[in-house]
PDB file of C-alpha atoms in Angstrom:
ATOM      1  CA  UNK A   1     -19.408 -23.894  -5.454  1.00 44.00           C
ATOM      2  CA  UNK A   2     -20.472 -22.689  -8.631  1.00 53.00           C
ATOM      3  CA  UNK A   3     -17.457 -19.491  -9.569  1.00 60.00           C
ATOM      4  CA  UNK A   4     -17.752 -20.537 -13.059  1.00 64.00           C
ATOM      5  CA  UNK A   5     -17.976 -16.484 -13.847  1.00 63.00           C
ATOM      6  CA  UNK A   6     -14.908 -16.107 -11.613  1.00 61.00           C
ATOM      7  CA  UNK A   7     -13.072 -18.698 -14.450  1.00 64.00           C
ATOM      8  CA  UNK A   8     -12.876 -21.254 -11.987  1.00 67.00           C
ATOM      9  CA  UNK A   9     -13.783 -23.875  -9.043  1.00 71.00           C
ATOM     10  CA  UNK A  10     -12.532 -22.994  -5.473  1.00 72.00           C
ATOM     11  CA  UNK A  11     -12.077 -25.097  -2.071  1.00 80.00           C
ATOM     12  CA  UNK A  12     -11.799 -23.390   1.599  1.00 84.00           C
ATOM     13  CA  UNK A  13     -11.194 -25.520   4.539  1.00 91.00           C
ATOM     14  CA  UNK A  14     -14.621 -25.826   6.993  1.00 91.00           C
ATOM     15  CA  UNK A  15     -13.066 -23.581   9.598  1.00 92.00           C
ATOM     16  CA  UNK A  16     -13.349 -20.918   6.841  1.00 90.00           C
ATOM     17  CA  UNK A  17     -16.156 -21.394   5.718  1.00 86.00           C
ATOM     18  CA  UNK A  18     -17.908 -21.356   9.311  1.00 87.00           C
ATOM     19  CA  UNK A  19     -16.068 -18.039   9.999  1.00 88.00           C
ATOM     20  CA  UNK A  20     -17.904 -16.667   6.269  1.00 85.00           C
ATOM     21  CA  UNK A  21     -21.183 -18.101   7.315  1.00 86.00           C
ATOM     22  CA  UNK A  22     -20.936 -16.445  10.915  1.00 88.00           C
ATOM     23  CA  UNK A  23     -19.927 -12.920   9.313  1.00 87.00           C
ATOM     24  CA  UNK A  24     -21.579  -9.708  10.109  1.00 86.00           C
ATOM     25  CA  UNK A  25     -22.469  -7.232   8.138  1.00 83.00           C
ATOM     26  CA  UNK A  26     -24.699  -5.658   5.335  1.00 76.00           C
ATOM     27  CA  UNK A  27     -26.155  -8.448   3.617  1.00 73.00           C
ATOM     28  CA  UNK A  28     -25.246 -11.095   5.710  1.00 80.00           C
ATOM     29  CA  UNK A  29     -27.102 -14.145   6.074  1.00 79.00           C
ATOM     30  CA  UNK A  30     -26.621 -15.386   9.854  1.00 79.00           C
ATOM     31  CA  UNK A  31     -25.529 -18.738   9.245  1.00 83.00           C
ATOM     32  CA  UNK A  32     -29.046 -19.078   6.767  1.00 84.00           C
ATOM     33  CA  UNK A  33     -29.113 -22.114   4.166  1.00 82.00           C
ATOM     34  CA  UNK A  34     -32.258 -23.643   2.951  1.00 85.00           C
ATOM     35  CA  UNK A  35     -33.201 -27.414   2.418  1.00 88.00           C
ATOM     36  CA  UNK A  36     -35.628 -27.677  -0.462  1.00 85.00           C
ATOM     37  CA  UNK A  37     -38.435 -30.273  -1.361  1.00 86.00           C
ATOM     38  CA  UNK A  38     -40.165 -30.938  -4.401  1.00 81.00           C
ATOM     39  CA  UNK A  39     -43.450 -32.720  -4.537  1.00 82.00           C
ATOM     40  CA  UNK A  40     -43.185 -35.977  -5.950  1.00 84.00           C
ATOM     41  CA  UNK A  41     -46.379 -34.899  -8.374  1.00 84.00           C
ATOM     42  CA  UNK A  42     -45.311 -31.387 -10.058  1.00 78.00           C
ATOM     43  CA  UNK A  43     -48.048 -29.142 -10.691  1.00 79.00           C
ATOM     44  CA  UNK A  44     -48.577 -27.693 -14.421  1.00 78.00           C
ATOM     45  CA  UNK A  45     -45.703 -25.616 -14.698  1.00 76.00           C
ATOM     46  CA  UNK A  46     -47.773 -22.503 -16.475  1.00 74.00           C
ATOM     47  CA  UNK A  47     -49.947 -22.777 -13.896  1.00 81.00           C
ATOM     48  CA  UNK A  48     -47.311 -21.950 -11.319  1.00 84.00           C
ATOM     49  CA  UNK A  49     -44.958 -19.559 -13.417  1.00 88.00           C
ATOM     50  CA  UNK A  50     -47.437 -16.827 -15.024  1.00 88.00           C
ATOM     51  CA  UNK A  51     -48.988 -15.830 -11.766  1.00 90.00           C
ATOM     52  CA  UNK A  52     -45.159 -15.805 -10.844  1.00 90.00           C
ATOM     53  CA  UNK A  53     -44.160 -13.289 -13.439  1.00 91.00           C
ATOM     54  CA  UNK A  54     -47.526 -11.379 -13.384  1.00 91.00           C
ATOM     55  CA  UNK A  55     -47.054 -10.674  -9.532  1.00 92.00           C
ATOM     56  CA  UNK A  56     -43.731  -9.837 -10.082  1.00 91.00           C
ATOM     57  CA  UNK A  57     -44.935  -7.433 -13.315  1.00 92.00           C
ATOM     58  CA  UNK A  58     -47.406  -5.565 -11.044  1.00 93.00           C
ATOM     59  CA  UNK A  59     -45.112  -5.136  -8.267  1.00 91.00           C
ATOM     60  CA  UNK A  60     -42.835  -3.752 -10.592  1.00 91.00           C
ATOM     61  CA  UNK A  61     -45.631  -1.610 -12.596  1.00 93.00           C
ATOM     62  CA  UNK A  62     -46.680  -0.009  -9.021  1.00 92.00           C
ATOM     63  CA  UNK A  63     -43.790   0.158  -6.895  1.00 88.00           C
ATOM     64  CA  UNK A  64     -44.826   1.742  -3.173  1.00 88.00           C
ATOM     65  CA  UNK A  65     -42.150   3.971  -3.139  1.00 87.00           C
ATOM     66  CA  UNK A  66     -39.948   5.584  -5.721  1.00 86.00           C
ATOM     67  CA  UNK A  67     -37.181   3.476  -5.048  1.00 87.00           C
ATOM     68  CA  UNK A  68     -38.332  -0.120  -6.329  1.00 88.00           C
ATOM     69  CA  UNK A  69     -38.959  -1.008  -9.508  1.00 90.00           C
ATOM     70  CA  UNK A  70     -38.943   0.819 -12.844  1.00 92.00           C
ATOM     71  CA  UNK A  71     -39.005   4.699 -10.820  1.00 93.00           C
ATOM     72  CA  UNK A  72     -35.985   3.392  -9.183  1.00 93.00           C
ATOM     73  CA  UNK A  73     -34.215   2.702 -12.178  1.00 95.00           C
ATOM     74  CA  UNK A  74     -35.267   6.070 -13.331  1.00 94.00           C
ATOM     75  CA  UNK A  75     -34.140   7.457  -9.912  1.00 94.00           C
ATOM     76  CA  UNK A  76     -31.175   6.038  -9.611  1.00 94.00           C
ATOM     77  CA  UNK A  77     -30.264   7.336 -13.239  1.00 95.00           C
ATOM     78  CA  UNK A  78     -30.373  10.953 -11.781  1.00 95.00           C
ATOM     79  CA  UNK A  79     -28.607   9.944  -8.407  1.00 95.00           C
ATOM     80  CA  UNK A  80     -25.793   8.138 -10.013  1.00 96.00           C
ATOM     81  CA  UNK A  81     -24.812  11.698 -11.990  1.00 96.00           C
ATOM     82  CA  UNK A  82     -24.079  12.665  -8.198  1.00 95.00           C
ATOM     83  CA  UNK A  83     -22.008   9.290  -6.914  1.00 95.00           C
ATOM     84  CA  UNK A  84     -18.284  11.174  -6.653  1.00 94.00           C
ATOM     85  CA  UNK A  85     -20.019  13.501  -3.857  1.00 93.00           C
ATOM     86  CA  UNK A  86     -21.751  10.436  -2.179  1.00 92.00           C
ATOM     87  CA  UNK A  87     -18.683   8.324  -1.860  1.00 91.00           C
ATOM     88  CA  UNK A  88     -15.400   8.471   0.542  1.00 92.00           C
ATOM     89  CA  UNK A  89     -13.406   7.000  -1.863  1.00 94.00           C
ATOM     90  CA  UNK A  90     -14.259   6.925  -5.696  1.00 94.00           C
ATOM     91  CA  UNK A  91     -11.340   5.246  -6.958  1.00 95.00           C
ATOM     92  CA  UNK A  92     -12.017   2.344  -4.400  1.00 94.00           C
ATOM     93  CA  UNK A  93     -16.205   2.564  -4.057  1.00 95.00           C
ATOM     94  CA  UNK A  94     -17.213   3.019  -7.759  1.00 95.00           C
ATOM     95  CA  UNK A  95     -15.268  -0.165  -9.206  1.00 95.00           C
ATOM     96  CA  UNK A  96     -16.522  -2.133  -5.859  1.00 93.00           C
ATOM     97  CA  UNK A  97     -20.542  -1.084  -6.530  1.00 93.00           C
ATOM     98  CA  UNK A  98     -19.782  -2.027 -10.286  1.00 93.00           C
ATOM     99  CA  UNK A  99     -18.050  -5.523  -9.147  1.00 91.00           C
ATOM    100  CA  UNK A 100     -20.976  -5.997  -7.253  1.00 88.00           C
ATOM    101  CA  UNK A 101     -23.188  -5.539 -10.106  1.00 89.00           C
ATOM    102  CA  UNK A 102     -21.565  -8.039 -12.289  1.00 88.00           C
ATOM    103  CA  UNK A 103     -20.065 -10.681 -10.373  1.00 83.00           C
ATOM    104  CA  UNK A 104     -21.776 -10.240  -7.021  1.00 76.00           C
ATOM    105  CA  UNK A 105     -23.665 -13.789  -7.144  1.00 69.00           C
ATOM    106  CA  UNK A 106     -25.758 -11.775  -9.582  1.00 74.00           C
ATOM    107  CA  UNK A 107     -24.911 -13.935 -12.692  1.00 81.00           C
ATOM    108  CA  UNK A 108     -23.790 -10.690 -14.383  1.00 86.00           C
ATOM    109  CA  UNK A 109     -26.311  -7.662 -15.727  1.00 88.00           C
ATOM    110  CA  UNK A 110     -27.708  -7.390 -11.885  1.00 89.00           C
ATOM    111  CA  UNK A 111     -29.604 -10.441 -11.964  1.00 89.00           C
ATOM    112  CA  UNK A 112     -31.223  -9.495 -15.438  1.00 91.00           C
ATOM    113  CA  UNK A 113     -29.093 -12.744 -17.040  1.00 90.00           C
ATOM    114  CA  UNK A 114     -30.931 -14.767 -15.251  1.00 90.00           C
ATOM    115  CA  UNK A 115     -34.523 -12.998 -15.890  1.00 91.00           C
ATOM    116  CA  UNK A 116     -33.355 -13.318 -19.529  1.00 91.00           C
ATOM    117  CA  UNK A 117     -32.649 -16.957 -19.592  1.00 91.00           C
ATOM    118  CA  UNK A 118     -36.024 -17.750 -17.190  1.00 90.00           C
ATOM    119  CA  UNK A 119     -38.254 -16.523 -19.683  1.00 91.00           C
ATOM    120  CA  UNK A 120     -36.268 -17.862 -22.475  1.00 90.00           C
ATOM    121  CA  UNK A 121     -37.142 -20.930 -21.227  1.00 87.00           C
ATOM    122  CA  UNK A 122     -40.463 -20.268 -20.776  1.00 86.00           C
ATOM    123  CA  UNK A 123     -41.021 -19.280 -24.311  1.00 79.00           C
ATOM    124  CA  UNK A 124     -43.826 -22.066 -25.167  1.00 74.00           C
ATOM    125  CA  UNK A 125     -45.973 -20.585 -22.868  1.00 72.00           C
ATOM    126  CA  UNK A 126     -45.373 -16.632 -23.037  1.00 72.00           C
ATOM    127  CA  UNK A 127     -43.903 -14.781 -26.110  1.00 68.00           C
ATOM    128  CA  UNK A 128     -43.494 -11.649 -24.130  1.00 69.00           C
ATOM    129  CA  UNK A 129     -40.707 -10.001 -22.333  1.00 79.00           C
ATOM    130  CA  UNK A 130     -37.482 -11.947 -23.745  1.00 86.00           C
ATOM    131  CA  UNK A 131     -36.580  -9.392 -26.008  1.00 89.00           C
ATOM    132  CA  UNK A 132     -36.304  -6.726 -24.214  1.00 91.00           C
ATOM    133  CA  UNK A 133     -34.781  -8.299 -20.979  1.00 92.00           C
ATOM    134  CA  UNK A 134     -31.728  -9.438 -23.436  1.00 92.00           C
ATOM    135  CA  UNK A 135     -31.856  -5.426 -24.353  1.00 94.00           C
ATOM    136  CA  UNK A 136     -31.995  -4.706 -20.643  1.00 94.00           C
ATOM    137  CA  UNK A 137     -29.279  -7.289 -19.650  1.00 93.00           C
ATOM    138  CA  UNK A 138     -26.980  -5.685 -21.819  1.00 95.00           C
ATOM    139  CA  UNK A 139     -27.031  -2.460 -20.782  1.00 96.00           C
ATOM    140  CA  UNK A 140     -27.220  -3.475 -17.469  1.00 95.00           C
ATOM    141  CA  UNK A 141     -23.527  -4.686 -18.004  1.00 95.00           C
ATOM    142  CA  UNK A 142     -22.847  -0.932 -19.438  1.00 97.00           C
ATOM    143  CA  UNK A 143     -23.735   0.697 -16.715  1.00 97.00           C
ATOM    144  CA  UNK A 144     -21.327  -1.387 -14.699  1.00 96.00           C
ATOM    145  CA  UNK A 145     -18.495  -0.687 -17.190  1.00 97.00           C
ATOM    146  CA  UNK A 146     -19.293   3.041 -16.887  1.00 97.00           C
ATOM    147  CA  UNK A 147     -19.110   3.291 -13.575  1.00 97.00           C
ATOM    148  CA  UNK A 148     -16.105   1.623 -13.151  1.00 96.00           C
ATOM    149  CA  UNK A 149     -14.679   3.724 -15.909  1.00 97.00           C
ATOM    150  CA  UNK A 150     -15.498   6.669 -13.700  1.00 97.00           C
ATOM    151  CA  UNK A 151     -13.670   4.977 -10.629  1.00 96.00           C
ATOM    152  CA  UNK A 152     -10.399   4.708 -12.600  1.00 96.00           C
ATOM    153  CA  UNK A 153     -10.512   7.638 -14.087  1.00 95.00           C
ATOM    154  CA  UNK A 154     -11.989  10.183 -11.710  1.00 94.00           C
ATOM    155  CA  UNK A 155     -14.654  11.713 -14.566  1.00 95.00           C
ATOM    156  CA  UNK A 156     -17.472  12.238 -13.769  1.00 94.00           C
ATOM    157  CA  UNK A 157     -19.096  11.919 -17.500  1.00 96.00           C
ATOM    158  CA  UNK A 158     -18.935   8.529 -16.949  1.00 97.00           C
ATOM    159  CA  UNK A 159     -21.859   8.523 -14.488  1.00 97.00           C
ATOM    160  CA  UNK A 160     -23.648  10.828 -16.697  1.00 97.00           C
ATOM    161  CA  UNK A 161     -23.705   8.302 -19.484  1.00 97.00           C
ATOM    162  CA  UNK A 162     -24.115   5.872 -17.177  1.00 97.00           C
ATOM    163  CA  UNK A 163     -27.430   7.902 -15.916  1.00 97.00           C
ATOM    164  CA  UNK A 164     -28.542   8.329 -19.968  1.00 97.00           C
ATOM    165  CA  UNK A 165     -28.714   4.534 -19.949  1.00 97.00           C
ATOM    166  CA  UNK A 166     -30.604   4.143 -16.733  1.00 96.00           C
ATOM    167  CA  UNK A 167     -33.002   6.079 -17.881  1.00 96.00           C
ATOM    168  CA  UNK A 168     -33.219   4.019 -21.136  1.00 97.00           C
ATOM    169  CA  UNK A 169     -33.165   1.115 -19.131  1.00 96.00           C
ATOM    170  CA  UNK A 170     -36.173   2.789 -17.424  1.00 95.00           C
ATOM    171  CA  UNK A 171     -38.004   2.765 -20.054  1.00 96.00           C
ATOM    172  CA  UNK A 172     -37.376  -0.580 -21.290  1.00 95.00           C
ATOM    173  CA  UNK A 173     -37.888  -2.517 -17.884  1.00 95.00           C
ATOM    174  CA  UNK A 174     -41.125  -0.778 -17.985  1.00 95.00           C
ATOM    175  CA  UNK A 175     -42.410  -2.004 -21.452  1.00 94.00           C
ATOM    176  CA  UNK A 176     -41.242  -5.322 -20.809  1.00 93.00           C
ATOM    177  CA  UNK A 177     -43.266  -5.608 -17.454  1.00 93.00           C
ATOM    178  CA  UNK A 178     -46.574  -4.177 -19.212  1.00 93.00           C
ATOM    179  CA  UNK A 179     -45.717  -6.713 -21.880  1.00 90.00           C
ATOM    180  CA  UNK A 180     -45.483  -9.183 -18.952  1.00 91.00           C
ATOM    181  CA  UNK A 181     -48.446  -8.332 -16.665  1.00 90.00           C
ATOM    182  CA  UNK A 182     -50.736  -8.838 -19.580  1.00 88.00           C
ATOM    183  CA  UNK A 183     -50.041 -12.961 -19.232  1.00 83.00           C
ATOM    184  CA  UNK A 184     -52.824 -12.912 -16.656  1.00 67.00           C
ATOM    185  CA  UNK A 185     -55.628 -11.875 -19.612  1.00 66.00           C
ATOM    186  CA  UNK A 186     -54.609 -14.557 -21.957  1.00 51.00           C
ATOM    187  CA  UNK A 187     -56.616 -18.279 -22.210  1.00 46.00           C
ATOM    188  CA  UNK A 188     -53.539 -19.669 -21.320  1.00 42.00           C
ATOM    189  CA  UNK A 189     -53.322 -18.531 -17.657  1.00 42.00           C
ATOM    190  CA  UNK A 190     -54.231 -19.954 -14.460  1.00 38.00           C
ATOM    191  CA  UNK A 191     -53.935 -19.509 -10.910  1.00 40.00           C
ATOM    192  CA  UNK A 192     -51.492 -20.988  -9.361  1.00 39.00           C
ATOM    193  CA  UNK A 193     -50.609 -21.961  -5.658  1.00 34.00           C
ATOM    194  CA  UNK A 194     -48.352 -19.308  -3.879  1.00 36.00           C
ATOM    195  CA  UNK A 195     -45.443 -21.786  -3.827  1.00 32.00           C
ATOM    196  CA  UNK A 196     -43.742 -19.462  -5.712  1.00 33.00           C
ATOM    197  CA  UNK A 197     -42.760 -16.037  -4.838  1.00 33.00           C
ATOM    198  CA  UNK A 198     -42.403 -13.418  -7.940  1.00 33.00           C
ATOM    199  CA  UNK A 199     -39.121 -12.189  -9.069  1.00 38.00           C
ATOM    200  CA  UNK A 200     -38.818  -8.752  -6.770  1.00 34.00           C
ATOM    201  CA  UNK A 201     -36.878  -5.816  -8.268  1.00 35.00           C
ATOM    202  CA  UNK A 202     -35.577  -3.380  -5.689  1.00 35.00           C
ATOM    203  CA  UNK A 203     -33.519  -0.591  -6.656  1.00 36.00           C
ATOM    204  CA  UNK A 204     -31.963   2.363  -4.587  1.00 33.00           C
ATOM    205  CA  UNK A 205     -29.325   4.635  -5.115  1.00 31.00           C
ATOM    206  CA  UNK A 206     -26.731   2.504  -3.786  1.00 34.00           C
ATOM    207  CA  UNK A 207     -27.626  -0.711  -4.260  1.00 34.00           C
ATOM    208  CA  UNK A 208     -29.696  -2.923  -6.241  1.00 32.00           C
ATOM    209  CA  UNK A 209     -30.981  -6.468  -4.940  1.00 29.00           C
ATOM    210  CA  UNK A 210     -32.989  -8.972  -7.394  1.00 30.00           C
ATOM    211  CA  UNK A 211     -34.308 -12.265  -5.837  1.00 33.00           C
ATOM    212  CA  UNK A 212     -36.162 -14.714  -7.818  1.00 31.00           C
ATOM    213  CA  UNK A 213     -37.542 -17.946  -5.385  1.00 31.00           C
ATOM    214  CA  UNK A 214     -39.741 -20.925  -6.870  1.00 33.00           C
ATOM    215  CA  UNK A 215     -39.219 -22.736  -3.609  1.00 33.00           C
ATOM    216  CA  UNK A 216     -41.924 -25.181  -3.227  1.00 34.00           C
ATOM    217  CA  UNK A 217     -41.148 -26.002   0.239  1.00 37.00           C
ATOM    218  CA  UNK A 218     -37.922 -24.536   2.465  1.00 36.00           C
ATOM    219  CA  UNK A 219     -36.745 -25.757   5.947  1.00 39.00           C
ATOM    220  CA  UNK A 220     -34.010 -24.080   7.951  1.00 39.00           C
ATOM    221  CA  UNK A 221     -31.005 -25.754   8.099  1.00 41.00           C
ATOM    222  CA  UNK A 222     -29.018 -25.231  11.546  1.00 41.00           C
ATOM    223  CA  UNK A 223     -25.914 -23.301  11.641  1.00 43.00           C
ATOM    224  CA  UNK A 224     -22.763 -24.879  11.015  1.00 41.00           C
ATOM    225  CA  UNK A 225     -20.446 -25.722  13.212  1.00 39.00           C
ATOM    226  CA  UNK A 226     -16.970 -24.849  12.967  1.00 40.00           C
ATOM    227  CA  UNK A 227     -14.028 -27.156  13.302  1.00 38.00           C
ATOM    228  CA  UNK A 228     -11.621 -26.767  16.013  1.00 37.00           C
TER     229      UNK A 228
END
């Protein structure tokens, strides 16, 4: 298992692991895990990863409803200001939604860590976007400090900051996914297959969910069985 942002590696006996894998729940996967094939003759990789990040640009650029992509940043940055009155327990909930945030599976900054690093690595064939993803990653982190600040403390200025930089992040996320969507007009580009899905941003007041997926081929793997 990879906990390496936990500080270490863990073991759990299969009995407990079945009994994870067969929770219910929000977010819950029902037993899902996903066997993965790659082609024995890769495809150019630009011509697979800009229509990637191009689709996942527009998407973000013209969100259907004001709770997905850069509006729900901004939305959330005016919700958050209201989180003590939306919560049962702020001492308990704000720190948890913050934990989440960080060390979630998320790779820390809500995902944007790993959008950082992806297009770092894509750098020889885009030279857009990097820069201010590192930005946004880092004050992604923030507004998970902030709000867990206003857990422990029971202030309330905390989520205001933490709103301030939401909206900055806003703004940023926006510029860098303009910056982003334009990969589609350059000589370099060209269609690709759709065997990979786009990074998808979703954000709501409560939770935020990033997925990025350059499966080239998935099968379902049955559920697991637990020992007796």
């Amino acid at each position: 298992m990879d906990t390496a942002q936990q500080g270490a590696a863990v073991s759990t006996s299969l009995h407990s692991l079945a009994r994870a894998r067969a929770a219910r729940g929000p977010m819950t996967a029902k037993h899902r895990s996903f066997t993965l094939t790659t082609p024995r003759d890769l495809p150019c990789p630009q011509g697979q990863i800009i229509p990637a990040i191009t689709a996942c640009a527009d998407a973000s650029l013209n969100p259907p409803i004001a709770n997905l992509g850069y509006r729900g940043i901004a939305k959330a940055g005016k919700l958050v200001r209201t989180w003590f009155q939306r919560v049962d327990t702020p001492q308990r909930d704000l720190p948890q939604v913050a934990l989440v945030m960080e060390r979630a599976g998320t790779g820390g900054a809500l995902f944007r860590n790993l959008y950082r690093d992806f297009l770092a690595e894509c750098a020889q064939l885009l030279d857009s976007g990097h820069r201010l993803y590192t930005e946004a990653a880092t004050l992604w982190t923030q507004v998970a400090a902030l709000i867990t600040k206003a857990g422990d403390s029971g202030e309330a200025q905390h989520l205001v900051q933490a709103g301030t930089v939401l909206d900055e992040l806003s703004r940023i996320e926006r510029e860098a996914m303009q910056a982003l969507s334009c990969l589609g007009d350059t000589p370099k580009a060209r269609s690709g297959p759709d065997s990979v899905r786009p990074l998808g941003i979703t954000e709501n007041t409560d939770r935020w969910i990033t997925h990025s997926l350059p499966i080239p081929k998935v099968e379902m793997a049955p559920p697991l069985v637990r020992d007796g």
